[in-house]
Amino acid sequence: MRVLYAINETREFIALARGGGKSIGLVPTMGCFHEGHLSLMRRAREENDLLVVSIFVNPIQFGLGEDFREYPRDLERDARMAQEVGIDLIFNPSVEEIYPEEYRTYVEVERLSAGLCGASRPGHFRGVATVVLKLFNIVQPDRAYFGRKDYQQLKIIERMAKDLDLPVEIVGAPTVREPDGLAMSSRNTYLSPEERKAALVLNRSLEHAQQLLDEGITSGEELRRRVEKFIGREPLARIDHVAVVHPETLDCLAEVEDEAVLALAVRIGGTRLIDNVLLAR
Ligand code: AMP
């Protein structure tokens, strides 16, 4: 396994593999690996000849006062875990390598970026789309893998790939959870033991919503209200958003016809966590 920091070296390494007719898979990450990342890598390992994982904590997707500086970084540990999965290349550029001083170009995916996390994190998805397009241009993968845990992000990347005719297949993979149901996230490391217990309110509220739907509550507004009430019973939780949306357009749904995505962002103490579930009638 190689670890490369420079764009030109990475291009050369990949050009060699491509010349040999190999298919290329890319898993973009911000590092601090957990089982969620590893599941994407294992899937990508099976489906491609050459597997590239990028590790880059992307400053332009963090807002003022967010955790860019504190975001956990541990390349040594990540490299050990990646080696076990059989990754060929870790691309770990510096901020200056990706955004030199004269950098001026950004990608905006309209509408899909406006609601949910886009509403409380202005500019977040512009930062995500920009860096992902840059990574696609550097690595030129045949397939790129994203977790459904970040559902809005997945839909935005799918849209960008279609709209800009990018020659890459976007693969969405299921959310990996801790045994008690909490969605795995690098930000879970911020939680105190007490907060870790309180964080279960996210996944439990998703289960609660499916039960409500099973009981015949199909109004999007009513589901949202009941889920907010459920989360409100946890004293350490502060709701950022609860939304019942169309799985593709991400528009809020008045009525759940067959399927809907329930998306949550909840602060537990100082930590903002997200989760979502596909609700089905
Ligand atoms: P991150 O390092 O948090 O930017 O995540 C890198 C990739 O891993 C993204 O595509 C995420 O959606 C995905 N991911 C993060 N957490 C999970 C999880 N618990 N299950 C599945 N995929 C995940």
mmCIF file of C-alpha atoms and ligand atoms in Angstrom:
data_model
loop_
_atom_site.group_PDB
_atom_site.id
_atom_site.type_symbol
_atom_site.label_atom_id
_atom_site.label_comp_id
_atom_site.label_asym_id
_atom_site.label_seq_id
_atom_site.Cartn_x
_atom_site.Cartn_y
_atom_site.Cartn_z
ATOM 1 C CA MET A 1 0.000 0.000 0.000
ATOM 2 C CA ARG A 2 1.260 3.463 -0.934
ATOM 3 C CA VAL A 3 0.499 6.772 0.787
ATOM 4 C CA LEU A 4 0.806 9.771 -1.560
ATOM 5 C CA TYR A 5 0.413 13.463 -0.795
ATOM 6 C CA ALA A 6 0.900 15.121 -4.197
ATOM 7 C CA ILE A 7 -1.668 15.320 -6.993
ATOM 8 C CA ASN A 8 0.879 14.716 -9.783
ATOM 9 C CA GLU A 9 2.311 11.588 -8.116
ATOM 10 C CA THR A 10 -1.189 10.271 -7.538
ATOM 11 C CA ARG A 11 -2.094 10.831 -11.187
ATOM 12 C CA GLU A 12 1.050 8.985 -12.310
ATOM 13 C CA PHE A 13 0.396 6.036 -9.993
ATOM 14 C CA ILE A 14 -3.188 5.743 -11.262
ATOM 15 C CA ALA A 15 -2.278 6.256 -14.930
ATOM 16 C CA LEU A 16 0.028 3.242 -14.704
ATOM 17 C CA ALA A 17 -2.750 1.063 -13.305
ATOM 18 C CA ARG A 18 -5.262 2.337 -15.859
ATOM 19 C CA GLY A 19 -2.769 1.653 -18.660
ATOM 20 C CA GLY A 20 -2.755 -1.938 -17.488
ATOM 21 C CA GLY A 21 -6.546 -1.978 -17.972
ATOM 22 C CA LYS A 22 -7.404 -1.991 -14.272
ATOM 23 C CA SER A 23 -10.720 -0.676 -12.946
ATOM 24 C CA ILE A 24 -10.443 1.953 -10.223
ATOM 25 C CA GLY A 25 -12.563 2.410 -7.095
ATOM 26 C CA LEU A 26 -12.477 5.499 -4.889
ATOM 27 C CA VAL A 27 -13.680 5.909 -1.300
ATOM 28 C CA PRO A 28 -13.494 9.578 -0.270
ATOM 29 C CA THR A 29 -13.151 10.081 3.492
ATOM 30 C CA MET A 30 -12.032 12.515 6.159
ATOM 31 C CA GLY A 31 -10.167 9.734 7.977
ATOM 32 C CA CYS A 32 -10.477 8.567 11.603
ATOM 33 C CA PHE A 33 -11.733 5.263 10.256
ATOM 34 C CA HIS A 34 -14.485 3.203 11.813
ATOM 35 C CA GLU A 35 -16.456 0.202 10.641
ATOM 36 C CA GLY A 36 -18.653 2.469 8.445
ATOM 37 C CA HIS A 37 -15.616 3.502 6.387
ATOM 38 C CA LEU A 38 -14.281 -0.053 6.335
ATOM 39 C CA SER A 39 -17.555 -1.446 4.990
ATOM 40 C CA LEU A 40 -17.338 0.973 2.020
ATOM 41 C CA MET A 41 -13.726 -0.055 1.451
ATOM 42 C CA ARG A 42 -14.479 -3.781 1.577
ATOM 43 C CA ARG A 43 -17.278 -3.378 -0.949
ATOM 44 C CA ALA A 44 -15.020 -1.263 -3.183
ATOM 45 C CA ARG A 45 -12.229 -3.832 -2.771
ATOM 46 C CA GLU A 46 -14.486 -6.547 -4.166
ATOM 47 C CA GLU A 47 -15.689 -4.500 -7.121
ATOM 48 C CA ASN A 48 -12.456 -2.902 -8.422
ATOM 49 C CA ASP A 49 -8.904 -3.865 -9.377
ATOM 50 C CA LEU A 50 -7.275 -0.794 -7.833
ATOM 51 C CA LEU A 51 -8.653 0.723 -4.639
ATOM 52 C CA VAL A 52 -7.906 4.339 -3.739
ATOM 53 C CA VAL A 53 -8.998 5.903 -0.451
ATOM 54 C CA SER A 54 -8.658 9.642 0.011
ATOM 55 C CA ILE A 55 -8.196 11.117 3.461
ATOM 56 C CA PHE A 56 -8.732 14.858 3.475
ATOM 57 C CA VAL A 57 -10.384 17.009 6.139
ATOM 58 C CA ASN A 58 -11.869 19.518 3.729
ATOM 59 C CA PRO A 59 -11.774 23.016 5.273
ATOM 60 C CA ILE A 60 -14.315 24.556 2.875
ATOM 61 C CA GLN A 61 -17.117 22.254 4.032
ATOM 62 C CA PHE A 62 -16.768 23.443 7.641
ATOM 63 C CA GLY A 63 -18.519 26.647 8.722
ATOM 64 C CA LEU A 64 -17.267 29.277 11.123
ATOM 65 C CA GLY A 65 -17.305 27.888 14.650
ATOM 66 C CA GLU A 66 -17.467 24.282 13.420
ATOM 67 C CA ASP A 67 -14.959 21.577 14.305
ATOM 68 C CA PHE A 68 -12.414 21.791 11.440
ATOM 69 C CA ARG A 69 -9.482 22.211 13.838
ATOM 70 C CA GLU A 70 -10.623 19.637 16.382
ATOM 71 C CA TYR A 71 -11.727 17.045 13.820
ATOM 72 C CA PRO A 72 -9.926 13.797 14.807
ATOM 73 C CA ARG A 73 -6.906 12.921 12.637
ATOM 74 C CA ASP A 74 -4.777 9.774 12.958
ATOM 75 C CA LEU A 75 -3.073 8.775 9.713
ATOM 76 C CA GLU A 76 -0.989 5.994 11.287
ATOM 77 C CA ARG A 77 -4.007 4.203 12.687
ATOM 78 C CA ASP A 78 -5.970 4.772 9.467
ATOM 79 C CA ALA A 79 -3.100 3.376 7.363
ATOM 80 C CA ARG A 80 -2.951 0.226 9.508
ATOM 81 C CA MET A 81 -6.703 -0.323 9.150
ATOM 82 C CA ALA A 82 -6.599 0.408 5.410
ATOM 83 C CA GLN A 83 -3.761 -2.067 4.923
ATOM 84 C CA GLU A 84 -5.884 -4.814 6.459
ATOM 85 C CA VAL A 85 -8.651 -4.153 3.939
ATOM 86 C CA GLY A 86 -6.124 -4.312 1.105
ATOM 87 C CA ILE A 87 -6.177 -0.735 -0.144
ATOM 88 C CA ASP A 88 -3.665 0.062 -2.891
ATOM 89 C CA LEU A 89 -3.322 3.799 -2.359
ATOM 90 C CA ILE A 90 -4.134 6.361 0.315
ATOM 91 C CA PHE A 91 -4.265 9.857 -1.148
ATOM 92 C CA ASN A 92 -3.677 12.269 1.745
ATOM 93 C CA PRO A 93 -3.122 15.755 0.342
ATOM 94 C CA SER A 94 -2.470 18.908 2.346
ATOM 95 C CA VAL A 95 -4.946 21.786 2.276
ATOM 96 C CA GLU A 96 -2.493 23.798 0.123
ATOM 97 C CA GLU A 97 -2.245 20.952 -2.386
ATOM 98 C CA ILE A 98 -6.017 20.980 -2.922
ATOM 99 C CA TYR A 99 -6.639 24.728 -2.515
ATOM 100 C CA PRO A 100 -3.590 26.754 -3.521
ATOM 101 C CA GLU A 101 -3.764 30.451 -2.686
ATOM 102 C CA GLU A 102 -5.129 31.418 -6.111
ATOM 103 C CA TYR A 103 -7.993 28.853 -5.926
ATOM 104 C CA ARG A 104 -11.339 30.303 -7.164
ATOM 105 C CA THR A 105 -13.724 27.564 -8.470
ATOM 106 C CA TYR A 106 -16.666 26.030 -6.597
ATOM 107 C CA VAL A 107 -19.486 23.612 -7.446
ATOM 108 C CA GLU A 108 -23.066 24.346 -6.422
ATOM 109 C CA VAL A 109 -25.789 21.672 -6.639
ATOM 110 C CA GLU A 110 -28.986 23.691 -6.423
ATOM 111 C CA ARG A 111 -32.165 22.783 -4.513
ATOM 112 C CA LEU A 112 -30.820 19.511 -3.110
ATOM 113 C CA SER A 113 -28.261 21.487 -1.094
ATOM 114 C CA ALA A 114 -30.734 24.029 0.275
ATOM 115 C CA GLY A 115 -32.689 22.129 2.950
ATOM 116 C CA LEU A 116 -31.863 19.773 5.832
ATOM 117 C CA CYS A 117 -28.143 20.074 6.712
ATOM 118 C CA GLY A 118 -27.693 22.718 3.987
ATOM 119 C CA ALA A 119 -30.030 25.049 5.898
ATOM 120 C CA SER A 120 -28.078 24.919 9.162
ATOM 121 C CA ARG A 121 -24.646 24.578 7.525
ATOM 122 C CA PRO A 122 -24.583 27.198 4.737
ATOM 123 C CA GLY A 123 -21.890 26.442 2.160
ATOM 124 C CA HIS A 124 -21.339 22.919 3.513
ATOM 125 C CA PHE A 125 -22.492 21.057 0.400
ATOM 126 C CA ARG A 126 -20.775 23.539 -1.920
ATOM 127 C CA GLY A 127 -17.585 22.512 -0.139
ATOM 128 C CA VAL A 128 -18.440 18.819 -0.373
ATOM 129 C CA ALA A 129 -19.367 18.911 -4.081
ATOM 130 C CA THR A 130 -16.250 20.930 -4.912
ATOM 131 C CA VAL A 131 -13.823 18.590 -3.190
ATOM 132 C CA VAL A 132 -15.520 15.455 -4.499
ATOM 133 C CA LEU A 133 -15.384 16.746 -8.089
ATOM 134 C CA LYS A 134 -11.698 17.550 -7.600
ATOM 135 C CA LEU A 135 -11.061 14.042 -6.216
ATOM 136 C CA PHE A 136 -12.941 12.532 -9.180
ATOM 137 C CA ASN A 137 -10.769 14.547 -11.578
ATOM 138 C CA ILE A 138 -7.552 13.550 -9.826
ATOM 139 C CA VAL A 139 -8.343 9.834 -9.417
ATOM 140 C CA GLN A 140 -10.795 9.356 -12.351
ATOM 141 C CA PRO A 141 -12.461 6.375 -10.666
ATOM 142 C CA ASP A 142 -14.829 3.981 -12.423
ATOM 143 C CA ARG A 143 -16.813 3.735 -9.185
ATOM 144 C CA ALA A 144 -17.003 5.922 -6.083
ATOM 145 C CA TYR A 145 -18.517 4.810 -2.779
ATOM 146 C CA PHE A 146 -20.560 6.885 -0.317
ATOM 147 C CA GLY A 147 -22.498 5.968 2.828
ATOM 148 C CA ARG A 148 -26.251 6.422 3.122
ATOM 149 C CA LYS A 149 -25.565 7.693 6.621
ATOM 150 C CA ASP A 150 -24.906 11.036 4.872
ATOM 151 C CA TYR A 151 -28.028 10.695 2.763
ATOM 152 C CA GLN A 152 -28.258 14.274 1.503
ATOM 153 C CA GLN A 153 -24.578 14.178 0.541
ATOM 154 C CA LEU A 154 -25.136 10.957 -1.436
ATOM 155 C CA LYS A 155 -28.077 12.467 -3.352
ATOM 156 C CA ILE A 156 -26.089 15.626 -4.101
ATOM 157 C CA ILE A 157 -23.108 13.653 -5.437
ATOM 158 C CA GLU A 158 -25.409 11.470 -7.559
ATOM 159 C CA ARG A 159 -27.018 14.625 -8.996
ATOM 160 C CA MET A 160 -23.661 16.272 -9.673
ATOM 161 C CA ALA A 161 -22.380 13.160 -11.480
ATOM 162 C CA LYS A 162 -25.488 13.082 -13.695
ATOM 163 C CA ASP A 163 -25.639 16.812 -14.345
ATOM 164 C CA LEU A 164 -21.959 17.127 -15.228
ATOM 165 C CA ASP A 165 -21.841 13.832 -17.197
ATOM 166 C CA LEU A 166 -19.107 12.458 -14.980
ATOM 167 C CA PRO A 167 -17.965 9.004 -16.127
ATOM 168 C CA VAL A 168 -18.236 7.482 -12.659
ATOM 169 C CA GLU A 169 -20.750 5.144 -11.063
ATOM 170 C CA ILE A 170 -21.880 6.416 -7.669
ATOM 171 C CA VAL A 171 -22.462 3.547 -5.239
ATOM 172 C CA GLY A 172 -24.489 4.152 -2.046
ATOM 173 C CA ALA A 173 -23.884 1.779 0.884
ATOM 174 C CA PRO A 174 -25.943 1.052 4.029
ATOM 175 C CA THR A 175 -25.334 2.754 7.359
ATOM 176 C CA VAL A 176 -23.182 0.733 9.744
ATOM 177 C CA ARG A 177 -24.289 0.927 13.378
ATOM 178 C CA GLU A 178 -22.883 0.151 16.810
ATOM 179 C CA PRO A 179 -24.476 -2.918 18.478
ATOM 180 C CA ASP A 180 -26.900 -0.609 20.332
ATOM 181 C CA GLY A 181 -27.976 1.079 17.089
ATOM 182 C CA LEU A 182 -26.023 4.356 17.143
ATOM 183 C CA ALA A 183 -24.822 5.170 13.616
ATOM 184 C CA MET A 184 -21.032 5.052 13.495
ATOM 185 C CA SER A 185 -19.403 8.450 13.062
ATOM 186 C CA SER A 186 -15.978 9.941 13.649
ATOM 187 C CA ARG A 187 -17.773 12.583 15.737
ATOM 188 C CA ASN A 188 -18.967 9.933 18.225
ATOM 189 C CA THR A 189 -15.470 10.253 19.739
ATOM 190 C CA TYR A 190 -16.534 13.703 21.057
ATOM 191 C CA LEU A 191 -19.286 12.200 23.267
ATOM 192 C CA SER A 192 -18.902 11.781 27.041
ATOM 193 C CA PRO A 193 -20.221 8.471 28.455
ATOM 194 C CA GLU A 194 -23.434 10.215 29.473
ATOM 195 C CA GLU A 195 -23.826 11.822 26.045
ATOM 196 C CA ARG A 196 -23.081 8.504 24.339
ATOM 197 C CA LYS A 197 -26.163 7.040 26.091
ATOM 198 C CA ALA A 198 -28.270 10.072 25.216
ATOM 199 C CA ALA A 199 -27.227 9.792 21.543
ATOM 200 C CA LEU A 200 -29.321 6.618 21.245
ATOM 201 C CA VAL A 201 -32.330 8.903 20.986
ATOM 202 C CA LEU A 202 -31.456 9.399 17.296
ATOM 203 C CA ASN A 203 -31.717 5.787 16.149
ATOM 204 C CA ARG A 204 -34.568 5.076 18.568
ATOM 205 C CA SER A 205 -36.584 7.940 17.159
ATOM 206 C CA LEU A 206 -36.108 6.526 13.650
ATOM 207 C CA GLU A 207 -37.465 3.180 14.826
ATOM 208 C CA HIS A 208 -40.313 4.999 16.557
ATOM 209 C CA ALA A 209 -41.203 6.738 13.280
ATOM 210 C CA GLN A 210 -41.458 3.450 11.393
ATOM 211 C CA GLN A 211 -43.744 2.105 14.152
ATOM 212 C CA LEU A 212 -45.944 5.194 13.836
ATOM 213 C CA LEU A 213 -46.151 4.696 10.085
ATOM 214 C CA ASP A 214 -47.018 1.027 10.641
ATOM 215 C CA GLU A 215 -49.830 2.190 12.947
ATOM 216 C CA GLY A 216 -51.241 4.245 10.088
ATOM 217 C CA ILE A 217 -49.842 7.721 10.705
ATOM 218 C CA THR A 218 -48.938 8.806 7.194
ATOM 219 C CA SER A 219 -48.969 12.603 7.506
ATOM 220 C CA GLY A 220 -45.412 13.938 7.106
ATOM 221 C CA GLU A 221 -46.170 16.796 9.502
ATOM 222 C CA GLU A 222 -47.636 14.493 12.153
ATOM 223 C CA LEU A 223 -44.687 12.095 11.926
ATOM 224 C CA ARG A 224 -42.267 15.006 12.238
ATOM 225 C CA ARG A 225 -44.122 16.403 15.263
ATOM 226 C CA ARG A 226 -44.210 13.024 17.040
ATOM 227 C CA VAL A 227 -40.526 12.376 16.380
ATOM 228 C CA GLU A 228 -39.657 15.850 17.704
ATOM 229 C CA LYS A 229 -41.672 15.077 20.836
ATOM 230 C CA PHE A 230 -39.874 11.752 21.245
ATOM 231 C CA ILE A 231 -36.445 13.394 20.951
ATOM 232 C CA GLY A 232 -37.586 16.203 23.251
ATOM 233 C CA ARG A 233 -37.849 13.689 26.116
ATOM 234 C CA GLU A 234 -34.036 13.337 26.111
ATOM 235 C CA PRO A 235 -32.705 16.265 28.189
ATOM 236 C CA LEU A 236 -29.247 16.325 26.537
ATOM 237 C CA ALA A 237 -30.684 16.491 23.001
ATOM 238 C CA ARG A 238 -31.313 19.688 21.051
ATOM 239 C CA ILE A 239 -33.006 19.303 17.678
ATOM 240 C CA ASP A 240 -31.401 20.888 14.644
ATOM 241 C CA HIS A 241 -33.901 19.422 12.191
ATOM 242 C CA VAL A 242 -36.358 16.580 11.803
ATOM 243 C CA ALA A 243 -37.731 16.201 8.271
ATOM 244 C CA VAL A 244 -39.816 13.721 6.322
ATOM 245 C CA VAL A 245 -38.684 14.054 2.728
ATOM 246 C CA HIS A 246 -39.011 12.499 -0.709
ATOM 247 C CA PRO A 247 -36.098 10.033 -1.136
ATOM 248 C CA GLU A 248 -34.940 11.590 -4.424
ATOM 249 C CA THR A 249 -36.013 15.259 -4.482
ATOM 250 C CA LEU A 250 -35.536 15.730 -0.714
ATOM 251 C CA ASP A 251 -38.675 17.904 -0.741
ATOM 252 C CA CYS A 252 -40.747 17.765 2.467
ATOM 253 C CA LEU A 253 -43.675 15.386 2.141
ATOM 254 C CA ALA A 254 -47.192 16.238 3.273
ATOM 255 C CA GLU A 255 -48.114 12.573 3.009
ATOM 256 C CA VAL A 256 -46.045 9.382 2.918
ATOM 257 C CA GLU A 257 -47.387 7.544 -0.140
ATOM 258 C CA ASP A 258 -45.030 4.553 -0.277
ATOM 259 C CA GLU A 259 -41.528 5.596 0.821
ATOM 260 C CA ALA A 260 -39.970 8.575 2.570
ATOM 261 C CA VAL A 261 -36.688 9.417 4.206
ATOM 262 C CA LEU A 262 -36.795 10.620 7.782
ATOM 263 C CA ALA A 263 -33.671 12.733 8.294
ATOM 264 C CA LEU A 264 -32.442 13.993 11.659
ATOM 265 C CA ALA A 265 -29.768 16.322 12.904
ATOM 266 C CA VAL A 266 -29.576 16.530 16.696
ATOM 267 C CA ARG A 267 -27.055 18.125 19.002
ATOM 268 C CA ILE A 268 -26.025 16.006 21.968
ATOM 269 C CA GLY A 269 -24.164 18.429 24.204
ATOM 270 C CA GLY A 270 -21.803 20.183 21.800
ATOM 271 C CA THR A 271 -21.812 17.414 19.188
ATOM 272 C CA ARG A 272 -24.029 17.551 16.120
ATOM 273 C CA LEU A 273 -25.058 14.065 14.994
ATOM 274 C CA ILE A 274 -27.087 13.015 11.966
ATOM 275 C CA ASP A 275 -29.005 9.888 11.079
ATOM 276 C CA ASN A 276 -31.758 8.855 8.696
ATOM 277 C CA VAL A 277 -33.966 5.950 7.738
ATOM 278 C CA LEU A 278 -35.961 4.966 4.688
ATOM 279 C CA LEU A 279 -39.538 4.678 5.917
ATOM 280 C CA ALA A 280 -41.724 2.277 3.967
ATOM 281 C CA ARG A 281 -45.482 1.712 4.089
HETATM 282 P P1 AMP B 1 -16.482 10.880 6.503
HETATM 283 O O1 AMP B 1 -15.065 10.426 6.766
HETATM 284 O O2 AMP B 1 -17.296 11.058 7.731
HETATM 285 O O3 AMP B 1 -16.544 12.046 5.535
HETATM 286 O O4 AMP B 1 -17.172 9.671 5.740
HETATM 287 C C1 AMP B 1 -16.609 9.101 4.585
HETATM 288 C C2 AMP B 1 -17.631 8.198 3.931
HETATM 289 O O5 AMP B 1 -18.010 7.187 4.854
HETATM 290 C C3 AMP B 1 -18.912 8.946 3.533
HETATM 291 O O6 AMP B 1 -19.372 8.473 2.286
HETATM 292 C C4 AMP B 1 -19.851 8.590 4.636
HETATM 293 O O7 AMP B 1 -21.207 8.611 4.245
HETATM 294 C C5 AMP B 1 -19.417 7.169 4.955
HETATM 295 N N1 AMP B 1 -19.834 6.817 6.308
HETATM 296 C C6 AMP B 1 -19.615 7.507 7.454
HETATM 297 N N2 AMP B 1 -20.199 6.890 8.501
HETATM 298 C C7 AMP B 1 -20.805 5.785 8.001
HETATM 299 C C8 AMP B 1 -21.584 4.722 8.571
HETATM 300 N N3 AMP B 1 -21.853 4.671 9.883
HETATM 301 N N4 AMP B 1 -22.041 3.753 7.764
HETATM 302 C C9 AMP B 1 -21.790 3.793 6.418
HETATM 303 N N5 AMP B 1 -21.062 4.751 5.822
HETATM 304 C C10 AMP B 1 -20.574 5.728 6.597
#
